[in-house]
mmCIF file of C-alpha atoms in Angstrom:
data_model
loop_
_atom_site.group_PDB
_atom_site.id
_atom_site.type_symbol
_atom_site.label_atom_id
_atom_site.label_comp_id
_atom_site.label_asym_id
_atom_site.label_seq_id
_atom_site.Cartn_x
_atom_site.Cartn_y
_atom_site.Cartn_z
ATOM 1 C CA UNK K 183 0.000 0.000 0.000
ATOM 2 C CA UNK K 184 0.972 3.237 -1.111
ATOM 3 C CA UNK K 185 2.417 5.550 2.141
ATOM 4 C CA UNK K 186 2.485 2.788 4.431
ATOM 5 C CA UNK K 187 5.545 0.738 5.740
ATOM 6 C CA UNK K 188 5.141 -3.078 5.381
ATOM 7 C CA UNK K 189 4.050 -4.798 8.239
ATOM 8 C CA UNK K 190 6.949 -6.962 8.293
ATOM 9 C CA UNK K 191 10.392 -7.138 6.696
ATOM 10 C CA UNK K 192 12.898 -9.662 7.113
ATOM 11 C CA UNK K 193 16.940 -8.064 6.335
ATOM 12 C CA UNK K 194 20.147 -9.629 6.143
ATOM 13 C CA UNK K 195 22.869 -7.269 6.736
ATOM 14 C CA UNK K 196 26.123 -8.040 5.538
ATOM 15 C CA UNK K 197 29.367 -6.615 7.866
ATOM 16 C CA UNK K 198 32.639 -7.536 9.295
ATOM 17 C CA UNK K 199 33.888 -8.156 12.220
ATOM 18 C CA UNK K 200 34.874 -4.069 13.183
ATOM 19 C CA UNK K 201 31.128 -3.153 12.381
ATOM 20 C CA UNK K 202 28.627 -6.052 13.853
ATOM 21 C CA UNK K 203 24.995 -5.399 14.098
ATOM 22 C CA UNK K 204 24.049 -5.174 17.552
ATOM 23 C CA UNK K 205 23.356 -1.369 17.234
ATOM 24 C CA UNK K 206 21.363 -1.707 14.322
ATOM 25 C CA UNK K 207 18.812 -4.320 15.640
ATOM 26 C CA UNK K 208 18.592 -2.226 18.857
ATOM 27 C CA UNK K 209 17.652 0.862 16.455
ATOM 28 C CA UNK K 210 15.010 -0.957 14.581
ATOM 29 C CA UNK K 211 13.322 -2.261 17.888
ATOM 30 C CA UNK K 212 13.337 1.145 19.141
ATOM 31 C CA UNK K 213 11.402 2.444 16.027
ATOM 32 C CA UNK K 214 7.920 0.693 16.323
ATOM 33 C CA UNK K 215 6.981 1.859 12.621
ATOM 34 C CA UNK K 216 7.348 -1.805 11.064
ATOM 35 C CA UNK K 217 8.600 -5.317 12.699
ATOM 36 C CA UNK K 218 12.279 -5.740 11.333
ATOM 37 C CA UNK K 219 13.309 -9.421 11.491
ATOM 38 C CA UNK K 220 17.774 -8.779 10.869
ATOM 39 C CA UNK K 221 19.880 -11.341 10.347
ATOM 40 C CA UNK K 222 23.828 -10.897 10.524
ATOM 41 C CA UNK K 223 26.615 -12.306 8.459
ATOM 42 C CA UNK K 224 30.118 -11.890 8.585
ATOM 43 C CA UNK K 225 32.117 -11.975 4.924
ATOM 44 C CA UNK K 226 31.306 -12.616 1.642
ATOM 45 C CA UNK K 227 31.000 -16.023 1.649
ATOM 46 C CA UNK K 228 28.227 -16.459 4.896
ATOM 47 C CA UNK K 229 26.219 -13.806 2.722
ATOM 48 C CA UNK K 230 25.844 -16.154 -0.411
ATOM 49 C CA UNK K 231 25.549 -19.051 1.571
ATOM 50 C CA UNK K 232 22.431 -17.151 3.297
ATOM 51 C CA UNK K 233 21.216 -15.825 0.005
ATOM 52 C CA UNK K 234 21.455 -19.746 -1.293
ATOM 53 C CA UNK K 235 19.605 -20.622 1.331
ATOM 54 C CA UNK K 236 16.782 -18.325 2.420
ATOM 55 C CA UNK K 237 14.628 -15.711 0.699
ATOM 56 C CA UNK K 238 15.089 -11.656 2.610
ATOM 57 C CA UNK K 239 12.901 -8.725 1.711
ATOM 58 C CA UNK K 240 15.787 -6.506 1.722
ATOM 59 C CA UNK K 241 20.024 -6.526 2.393
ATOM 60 C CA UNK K 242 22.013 -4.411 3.826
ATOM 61 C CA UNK K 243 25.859 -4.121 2.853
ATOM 62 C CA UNK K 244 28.400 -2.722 4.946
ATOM 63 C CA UNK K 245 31.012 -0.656 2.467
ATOM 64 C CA UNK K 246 34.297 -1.011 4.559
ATOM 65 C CA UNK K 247 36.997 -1.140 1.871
ATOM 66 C CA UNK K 248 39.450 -2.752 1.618
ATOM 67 C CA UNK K 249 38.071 -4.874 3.974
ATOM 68 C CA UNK K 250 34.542 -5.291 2.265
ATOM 69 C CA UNK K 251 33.951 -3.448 -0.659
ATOM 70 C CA UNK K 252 30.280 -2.991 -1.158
ATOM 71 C CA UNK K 253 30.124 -2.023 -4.800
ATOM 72 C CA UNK K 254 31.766 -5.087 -5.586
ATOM 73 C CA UNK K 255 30.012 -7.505 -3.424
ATOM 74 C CA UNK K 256 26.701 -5.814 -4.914
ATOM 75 C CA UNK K 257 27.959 -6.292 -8.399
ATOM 76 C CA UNK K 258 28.757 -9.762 -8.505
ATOM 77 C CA UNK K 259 25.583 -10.439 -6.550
ATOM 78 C CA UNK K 260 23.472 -8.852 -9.442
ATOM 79 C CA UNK K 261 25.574 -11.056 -12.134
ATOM 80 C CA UNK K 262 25.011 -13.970 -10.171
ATOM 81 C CA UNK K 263 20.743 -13.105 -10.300
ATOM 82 C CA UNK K 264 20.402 -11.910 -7.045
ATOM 83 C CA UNK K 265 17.177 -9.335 -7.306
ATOM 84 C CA UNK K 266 17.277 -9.061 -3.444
ATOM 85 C CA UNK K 267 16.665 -4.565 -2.500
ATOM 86 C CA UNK K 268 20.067 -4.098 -1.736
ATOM 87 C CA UNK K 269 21.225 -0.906 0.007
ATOM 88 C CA UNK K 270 24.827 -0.069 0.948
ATOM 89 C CA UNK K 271 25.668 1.605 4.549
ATOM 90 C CA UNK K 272 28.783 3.337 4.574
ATOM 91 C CA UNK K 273 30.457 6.222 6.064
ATOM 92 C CA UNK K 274 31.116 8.200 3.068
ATOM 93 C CA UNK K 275 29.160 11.055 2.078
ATOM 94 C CA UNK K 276 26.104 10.530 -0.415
ATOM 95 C CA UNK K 277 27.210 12.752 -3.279
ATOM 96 C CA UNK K 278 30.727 10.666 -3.338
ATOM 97 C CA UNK K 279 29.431 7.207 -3.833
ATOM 98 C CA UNK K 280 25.557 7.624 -5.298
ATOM 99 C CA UNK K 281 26.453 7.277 -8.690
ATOM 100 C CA UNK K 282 28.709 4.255 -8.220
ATOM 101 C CA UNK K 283 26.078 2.566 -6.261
ATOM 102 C CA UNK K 284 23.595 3.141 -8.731
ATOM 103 C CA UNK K 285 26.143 1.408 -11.446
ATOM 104 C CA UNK K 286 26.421 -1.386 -9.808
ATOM 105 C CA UNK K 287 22.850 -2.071 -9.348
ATOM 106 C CA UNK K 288 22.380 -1.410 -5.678
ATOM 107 C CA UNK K 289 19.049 0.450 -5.028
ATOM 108 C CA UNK K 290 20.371 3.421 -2.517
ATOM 109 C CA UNK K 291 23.398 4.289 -0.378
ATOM 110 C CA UNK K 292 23.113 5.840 3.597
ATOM 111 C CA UNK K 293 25.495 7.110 5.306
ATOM 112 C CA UNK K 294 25.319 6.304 8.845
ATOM 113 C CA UNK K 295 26.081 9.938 10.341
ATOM 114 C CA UNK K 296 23.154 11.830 8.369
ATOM 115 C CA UNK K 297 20.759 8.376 7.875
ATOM 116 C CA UNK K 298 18.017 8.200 10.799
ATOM 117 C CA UNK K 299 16.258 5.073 11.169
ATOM 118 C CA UNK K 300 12.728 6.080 9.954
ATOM 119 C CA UNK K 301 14.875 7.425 6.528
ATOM 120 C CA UNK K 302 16.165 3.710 6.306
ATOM 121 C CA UNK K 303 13.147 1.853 6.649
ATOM 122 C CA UNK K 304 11.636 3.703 3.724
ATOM 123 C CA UNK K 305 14.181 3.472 1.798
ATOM 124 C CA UNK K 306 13.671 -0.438 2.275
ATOM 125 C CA UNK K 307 10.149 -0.324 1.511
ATOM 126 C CA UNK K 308 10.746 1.724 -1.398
ATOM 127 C CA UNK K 309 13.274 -0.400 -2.410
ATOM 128 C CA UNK K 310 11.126 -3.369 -2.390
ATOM 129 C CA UNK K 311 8.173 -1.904 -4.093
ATOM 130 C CA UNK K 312 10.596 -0.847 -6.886
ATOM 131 C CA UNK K 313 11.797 -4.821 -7.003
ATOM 132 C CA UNK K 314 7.943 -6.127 -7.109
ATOM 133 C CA UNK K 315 6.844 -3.592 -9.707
ATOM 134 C CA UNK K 316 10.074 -5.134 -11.808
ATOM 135 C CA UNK K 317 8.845 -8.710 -11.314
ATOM 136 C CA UNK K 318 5.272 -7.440 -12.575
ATOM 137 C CA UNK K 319 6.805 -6.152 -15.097
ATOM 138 C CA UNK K 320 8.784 -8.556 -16.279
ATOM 139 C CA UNK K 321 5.923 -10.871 -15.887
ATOM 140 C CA UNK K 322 3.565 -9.142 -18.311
ATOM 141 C CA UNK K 323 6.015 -8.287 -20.614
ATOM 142 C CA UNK K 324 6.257 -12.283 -20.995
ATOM 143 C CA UNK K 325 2.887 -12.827 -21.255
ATOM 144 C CA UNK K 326 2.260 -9.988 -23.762
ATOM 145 C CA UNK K 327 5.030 -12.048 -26.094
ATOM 146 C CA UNK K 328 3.173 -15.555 -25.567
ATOM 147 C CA UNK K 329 0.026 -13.788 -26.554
ATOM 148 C CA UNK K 330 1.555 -12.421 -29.607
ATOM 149 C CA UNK K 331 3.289 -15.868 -30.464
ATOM 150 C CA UNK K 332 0.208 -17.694 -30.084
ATOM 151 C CA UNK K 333 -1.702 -14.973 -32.346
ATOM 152 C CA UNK K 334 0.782 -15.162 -34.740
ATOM 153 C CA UNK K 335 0.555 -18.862 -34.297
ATOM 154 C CA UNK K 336 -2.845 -18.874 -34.419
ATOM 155 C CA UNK K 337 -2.794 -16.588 -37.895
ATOM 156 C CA UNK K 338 -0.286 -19.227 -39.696
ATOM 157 C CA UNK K 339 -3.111 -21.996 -38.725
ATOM 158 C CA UNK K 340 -6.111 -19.892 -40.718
ATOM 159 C CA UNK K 341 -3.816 -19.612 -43.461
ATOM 160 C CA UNK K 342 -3.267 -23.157 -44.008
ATOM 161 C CA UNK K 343 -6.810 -23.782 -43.507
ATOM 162 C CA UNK K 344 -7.335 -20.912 -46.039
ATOM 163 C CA UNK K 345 -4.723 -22.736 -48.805
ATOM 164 C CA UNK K 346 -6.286 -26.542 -48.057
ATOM 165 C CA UNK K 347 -9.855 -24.385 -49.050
ATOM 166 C CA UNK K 348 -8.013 -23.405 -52.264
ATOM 167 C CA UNK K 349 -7.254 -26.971 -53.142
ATOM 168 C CA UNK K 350 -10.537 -28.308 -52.054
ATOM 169 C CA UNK K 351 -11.580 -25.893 -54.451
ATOM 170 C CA UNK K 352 -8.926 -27.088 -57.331
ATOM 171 C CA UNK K 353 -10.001 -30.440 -56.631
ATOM 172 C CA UNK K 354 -14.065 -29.490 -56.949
ATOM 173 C CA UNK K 355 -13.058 -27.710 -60.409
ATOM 174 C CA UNK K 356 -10.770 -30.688 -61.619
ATOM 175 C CA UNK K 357 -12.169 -34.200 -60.311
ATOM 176 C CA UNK K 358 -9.773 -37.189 -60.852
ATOM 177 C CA UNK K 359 -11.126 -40.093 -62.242
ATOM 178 C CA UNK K 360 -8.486 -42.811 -60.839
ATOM 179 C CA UNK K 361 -11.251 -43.962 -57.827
ATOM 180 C CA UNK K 362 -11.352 -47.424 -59.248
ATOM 181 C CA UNK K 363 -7.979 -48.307 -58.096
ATOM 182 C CA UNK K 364 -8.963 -47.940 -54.505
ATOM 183 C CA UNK K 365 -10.828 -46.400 -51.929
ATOM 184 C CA UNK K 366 -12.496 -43.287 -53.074
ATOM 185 C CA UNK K 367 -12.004 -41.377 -49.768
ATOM 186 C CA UNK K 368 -7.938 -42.194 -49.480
ATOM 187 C CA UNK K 369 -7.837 -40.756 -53.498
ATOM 188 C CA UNK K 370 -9.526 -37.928 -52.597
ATOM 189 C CA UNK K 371 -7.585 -36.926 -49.513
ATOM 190 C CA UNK K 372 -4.378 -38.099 -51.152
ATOM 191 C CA UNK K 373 -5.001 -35.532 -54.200
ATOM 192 C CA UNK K 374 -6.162 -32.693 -51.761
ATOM 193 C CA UNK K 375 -3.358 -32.884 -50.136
ATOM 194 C CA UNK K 376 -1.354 -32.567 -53.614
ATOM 195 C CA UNK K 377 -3.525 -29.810 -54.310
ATOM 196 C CA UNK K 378 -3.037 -28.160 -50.955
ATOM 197 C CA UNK K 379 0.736 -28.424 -52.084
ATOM 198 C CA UNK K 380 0.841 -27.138 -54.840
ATOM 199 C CA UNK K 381 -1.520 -24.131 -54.190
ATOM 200 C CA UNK K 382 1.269 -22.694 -52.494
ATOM 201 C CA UNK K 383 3.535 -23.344 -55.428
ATOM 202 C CA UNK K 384 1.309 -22.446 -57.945
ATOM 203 C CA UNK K 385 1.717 -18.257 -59.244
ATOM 204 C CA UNK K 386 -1.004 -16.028 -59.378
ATOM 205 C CA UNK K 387 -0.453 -15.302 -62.759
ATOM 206 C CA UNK K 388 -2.231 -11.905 -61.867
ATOM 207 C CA UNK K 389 -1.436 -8.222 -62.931
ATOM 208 C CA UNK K 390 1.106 -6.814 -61.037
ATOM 209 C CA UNK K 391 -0.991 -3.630 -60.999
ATOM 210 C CA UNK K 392 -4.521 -5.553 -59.376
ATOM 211 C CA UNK K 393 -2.119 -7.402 -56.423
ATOM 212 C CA UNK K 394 -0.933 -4.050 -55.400
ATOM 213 C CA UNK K 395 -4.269 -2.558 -55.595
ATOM 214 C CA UNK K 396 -5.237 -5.317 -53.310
ATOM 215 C CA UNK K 397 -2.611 -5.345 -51.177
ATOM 216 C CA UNK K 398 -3.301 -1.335 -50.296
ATOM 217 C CA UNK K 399 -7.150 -1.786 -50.221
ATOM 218 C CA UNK K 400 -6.023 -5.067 -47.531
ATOM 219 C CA UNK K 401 -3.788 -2.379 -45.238
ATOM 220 C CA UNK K 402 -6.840 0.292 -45.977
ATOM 221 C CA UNK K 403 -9.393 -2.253 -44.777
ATOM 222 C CA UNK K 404 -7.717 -3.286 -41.529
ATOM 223 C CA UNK K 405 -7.181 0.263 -40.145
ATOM 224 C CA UNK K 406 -10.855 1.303 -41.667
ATOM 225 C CA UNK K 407 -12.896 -1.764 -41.235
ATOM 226 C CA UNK K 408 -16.472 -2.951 -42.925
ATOM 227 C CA UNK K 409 -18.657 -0.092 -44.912
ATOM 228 C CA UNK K 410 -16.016 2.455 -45.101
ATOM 229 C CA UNK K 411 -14.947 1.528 -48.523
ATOM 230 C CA UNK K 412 -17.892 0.842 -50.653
ATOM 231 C CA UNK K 413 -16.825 2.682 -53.844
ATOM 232 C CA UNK K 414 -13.450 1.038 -53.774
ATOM 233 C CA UNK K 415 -14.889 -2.237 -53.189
ATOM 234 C CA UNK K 416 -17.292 -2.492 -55.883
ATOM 235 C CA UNK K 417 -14.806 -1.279 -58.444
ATOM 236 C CA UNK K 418 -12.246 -4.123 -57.563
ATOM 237 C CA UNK K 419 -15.192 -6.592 -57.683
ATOM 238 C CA UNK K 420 -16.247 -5.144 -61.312
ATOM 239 C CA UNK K 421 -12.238 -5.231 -62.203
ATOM 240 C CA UNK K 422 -11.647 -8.897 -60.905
ATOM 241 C CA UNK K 423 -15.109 -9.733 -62.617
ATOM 242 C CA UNK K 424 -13.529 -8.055 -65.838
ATOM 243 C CA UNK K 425 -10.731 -10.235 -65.527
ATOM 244 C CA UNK K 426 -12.589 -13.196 -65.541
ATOM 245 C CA UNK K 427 -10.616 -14.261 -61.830
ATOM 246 C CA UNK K 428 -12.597 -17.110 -60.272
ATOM 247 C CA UNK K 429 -13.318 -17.613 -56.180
ATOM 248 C CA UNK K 430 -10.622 -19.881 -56.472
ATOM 249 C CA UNK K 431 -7.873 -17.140 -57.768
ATOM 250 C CA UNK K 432 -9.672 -14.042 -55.897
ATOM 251 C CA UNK K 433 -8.883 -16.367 -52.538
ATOM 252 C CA UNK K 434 -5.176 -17.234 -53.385
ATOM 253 C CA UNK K 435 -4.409 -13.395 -54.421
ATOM 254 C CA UNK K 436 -6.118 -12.790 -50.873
ATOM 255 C CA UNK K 437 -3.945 -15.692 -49.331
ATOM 256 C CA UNK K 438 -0.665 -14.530 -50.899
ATOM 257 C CA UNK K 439 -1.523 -10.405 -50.004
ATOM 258 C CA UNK K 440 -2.512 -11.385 -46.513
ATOM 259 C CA UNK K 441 0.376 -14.125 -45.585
ATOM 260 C CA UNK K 442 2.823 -11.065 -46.659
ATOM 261 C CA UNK K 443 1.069 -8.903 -44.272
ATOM 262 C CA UNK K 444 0.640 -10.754 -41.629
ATOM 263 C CA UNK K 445 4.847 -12.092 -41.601
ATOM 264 C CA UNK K 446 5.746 -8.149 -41.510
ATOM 265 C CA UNK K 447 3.760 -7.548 -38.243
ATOM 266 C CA UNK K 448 6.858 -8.006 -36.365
ATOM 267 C CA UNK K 449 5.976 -8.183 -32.711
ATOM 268 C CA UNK K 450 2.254 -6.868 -33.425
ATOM 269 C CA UNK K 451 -1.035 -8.363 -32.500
ATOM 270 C CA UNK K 452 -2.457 -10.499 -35.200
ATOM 271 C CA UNK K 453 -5.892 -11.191 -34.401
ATOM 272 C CA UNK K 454 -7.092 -7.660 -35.543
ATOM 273 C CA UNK K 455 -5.461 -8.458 -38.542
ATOM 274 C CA UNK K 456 -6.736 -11.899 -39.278
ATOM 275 C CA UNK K 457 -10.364 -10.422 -38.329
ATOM 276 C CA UNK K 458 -10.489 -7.683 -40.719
ATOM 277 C CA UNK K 459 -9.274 -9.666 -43.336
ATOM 278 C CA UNK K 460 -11.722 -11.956 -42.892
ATOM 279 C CA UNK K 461 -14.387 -9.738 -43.462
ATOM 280 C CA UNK K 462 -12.452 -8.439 -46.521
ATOM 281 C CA UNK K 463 -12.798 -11.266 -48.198
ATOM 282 C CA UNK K 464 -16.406 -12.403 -47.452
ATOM 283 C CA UNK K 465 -17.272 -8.943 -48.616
ATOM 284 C CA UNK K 466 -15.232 -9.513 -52.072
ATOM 285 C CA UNK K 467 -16.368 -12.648 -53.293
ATOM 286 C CA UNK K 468 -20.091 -11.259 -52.132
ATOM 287 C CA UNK K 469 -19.146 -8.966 -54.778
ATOM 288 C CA UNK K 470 -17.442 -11.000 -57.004
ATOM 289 C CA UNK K 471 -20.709 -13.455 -57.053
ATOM 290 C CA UNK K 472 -23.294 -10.436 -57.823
ATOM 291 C CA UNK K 473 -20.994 -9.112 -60.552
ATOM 292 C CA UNK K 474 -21.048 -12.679 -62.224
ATOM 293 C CA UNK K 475 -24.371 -12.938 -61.453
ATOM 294 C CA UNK K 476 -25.056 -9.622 -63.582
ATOM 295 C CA UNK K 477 -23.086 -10.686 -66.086
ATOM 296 C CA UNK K 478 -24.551 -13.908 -66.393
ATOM 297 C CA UNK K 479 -28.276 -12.395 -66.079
ATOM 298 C CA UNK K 480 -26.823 -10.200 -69.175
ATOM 299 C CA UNK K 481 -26.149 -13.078 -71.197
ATOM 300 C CA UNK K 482 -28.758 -14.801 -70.811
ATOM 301 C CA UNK K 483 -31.347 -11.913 -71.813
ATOM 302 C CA UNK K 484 -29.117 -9.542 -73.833
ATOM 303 C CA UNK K 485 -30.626 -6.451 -75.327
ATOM 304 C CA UNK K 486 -33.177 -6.205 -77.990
ATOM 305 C CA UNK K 487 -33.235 -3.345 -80.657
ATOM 306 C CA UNK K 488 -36.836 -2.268 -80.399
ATOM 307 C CA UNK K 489 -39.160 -0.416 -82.894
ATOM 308 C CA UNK K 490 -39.135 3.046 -83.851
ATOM 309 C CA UNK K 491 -42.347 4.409 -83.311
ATOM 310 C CA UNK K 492 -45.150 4.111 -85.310
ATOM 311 C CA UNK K 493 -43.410 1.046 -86.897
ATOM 312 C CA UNK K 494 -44.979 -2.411 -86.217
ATOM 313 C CA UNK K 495 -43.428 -5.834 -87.379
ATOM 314 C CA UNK K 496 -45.910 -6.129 -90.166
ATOM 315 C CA UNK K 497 -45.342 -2.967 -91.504
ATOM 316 C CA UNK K 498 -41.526 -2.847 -91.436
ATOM 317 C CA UNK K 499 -42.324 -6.414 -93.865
ATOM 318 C CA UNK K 500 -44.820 -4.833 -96.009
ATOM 319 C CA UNK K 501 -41.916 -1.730 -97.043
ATOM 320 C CA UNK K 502 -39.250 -4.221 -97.572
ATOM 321 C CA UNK K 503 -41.462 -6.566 -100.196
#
């Protein structure tokens, strides 16, 4: 809780043998602000044998060169992965040693003339609130990237389902007839999954200038979304219409654009990609199938030259006997 002390805090303070820690416990229990649980070492190697062994809110570091040199006990800790608060208790003044403590990783420096006990604890408690909003940091930064792999992981999955639709599609539009020579169902999956292969081989065989159109209208769609591009969509339905492109090629040119797309996210979320494009594409063939559908309702009752007026069938025959 913000502008409270914790309740509890359990400190290992390192030292030597000229500076033990009797007057420091006797300080903390004569401050009643928080419960201080200290534990003393002597020497570098009681303190990592203590750190092996036990977990401590905070430590406190003695900086007695030559005898114990702080900065470099603090350093190697934070190499070795040591995230313990660590704050170094010296008799120098602050503005001589701040920065090097800093460097090293430590999280503050007091020296003992100008430090009163109430200053230490919250510089503890800050300290450790520092550390735990670290950990929390660390730990959502993680879990951001697993979301974004699994998106991304996720995306590459709808695309393969999207190319094994384009061979299902191959395979509707160019039957095999080898089913006598065994099971019908094995024939069929064994030549979709031929298909499926060599939909990714196979080129689009497209104008350079219509993927590129597509490709922008794809990046214009995402960051627009659904009904903001009406006009644009109708004239790439009446252009792919034009060019006689089936379903089957309007879905690989929208497999190939989007694939691209989605491989130069980089670190970005996926899904919103993935979703918008799926609605890009049920809106295109919607279009695609009502522009064949005119064109086929064309064909089927094309135009008839009709009479001038006052002119009948009969007597356009009479004037031409």
């Amino acid at each position: 809780m913000k502008g409270s002390l914790p309740p509890r805090m359990k400190v290992l303070y390192i030292t030597t043998l000229n500076r033990t820690g009797g007057w420091l416990a006797e300080a903390f229990a004569a401050d009643s602000a928080t419960q201080i649980l200290l534990e003393e070492v002597v020497g570098v190697t009681s303190a990592l044998a203590k750190l092996r062994d036990e977990v401590f809110d905070a430590v406190i570091v003695s900086h007695e060169p030559p005898v114990l040199d702080a900065l470099d006990l603090v350093e190697g800790l934070r190499a070795g992965g040591n995230e313990e608060p660590m704050i170094l208790l010296g008799s120098q003044r602050p503005h001589e040693i701040d920065a090097l403590c800093y460097e090293v990783g430590a999280d503050d420096y007091c020296c003992v003339a100008e430090t009163t006990v109430r200053g230490l604890l919250w510089k503890f408690a800050r300290a450790i609130e520092r550390h735990q909003l670290q950990r929390e940091n660390r730990r959502m930064v993680q879990a951001d990237r697993q979301r974004l792999k699994q998106e991304h992981l996720e995306a590459q999955r709808l695309l393969e389902q999207q190319r094994l639709l384009i061979a299902d599609l191959e395979v509707l539009k160019n039957p095999t007839a080898t089913s006598e020579q065994g099971d019908v169902l094995t024939e069929f999956d064994d030549c979709l999954a031929k298909a499926a292969t060599a939909a990714v081989d196979v080129p689009l065989n497209l104008p350079e200038p219509l993927v590129n159109h597509y490709r922008e209208l794809l990046r214009t769609y995402v960051i627009m979304g659904v009904g903001n591009l009406t006009n644009e969509m109708a004239e790439l339905s009446e252009l792919l219409a034009a060019s006689e492109v089936s379903a089957q090629r309007a879905l690989q040119l929208h497999v190939t654009v989007l694939e691209d797309l989605v491989q130069g996210l980089g670190s970005r979320s996926a899904r919103h990609v993935m979703n918008r494009a799926d609605l890009l594409v049920l809106e295109v063939m919607g279009h695609l199938a009502d522009g064949y559908r005119q064109r086929y309702f064309e064909r089927r009752n094309p135009p008839r030259q009709k009479s001038l007026p006052g002119f009948d069938s009969g007597s356009a025959i009479r004037v031409a006997a």
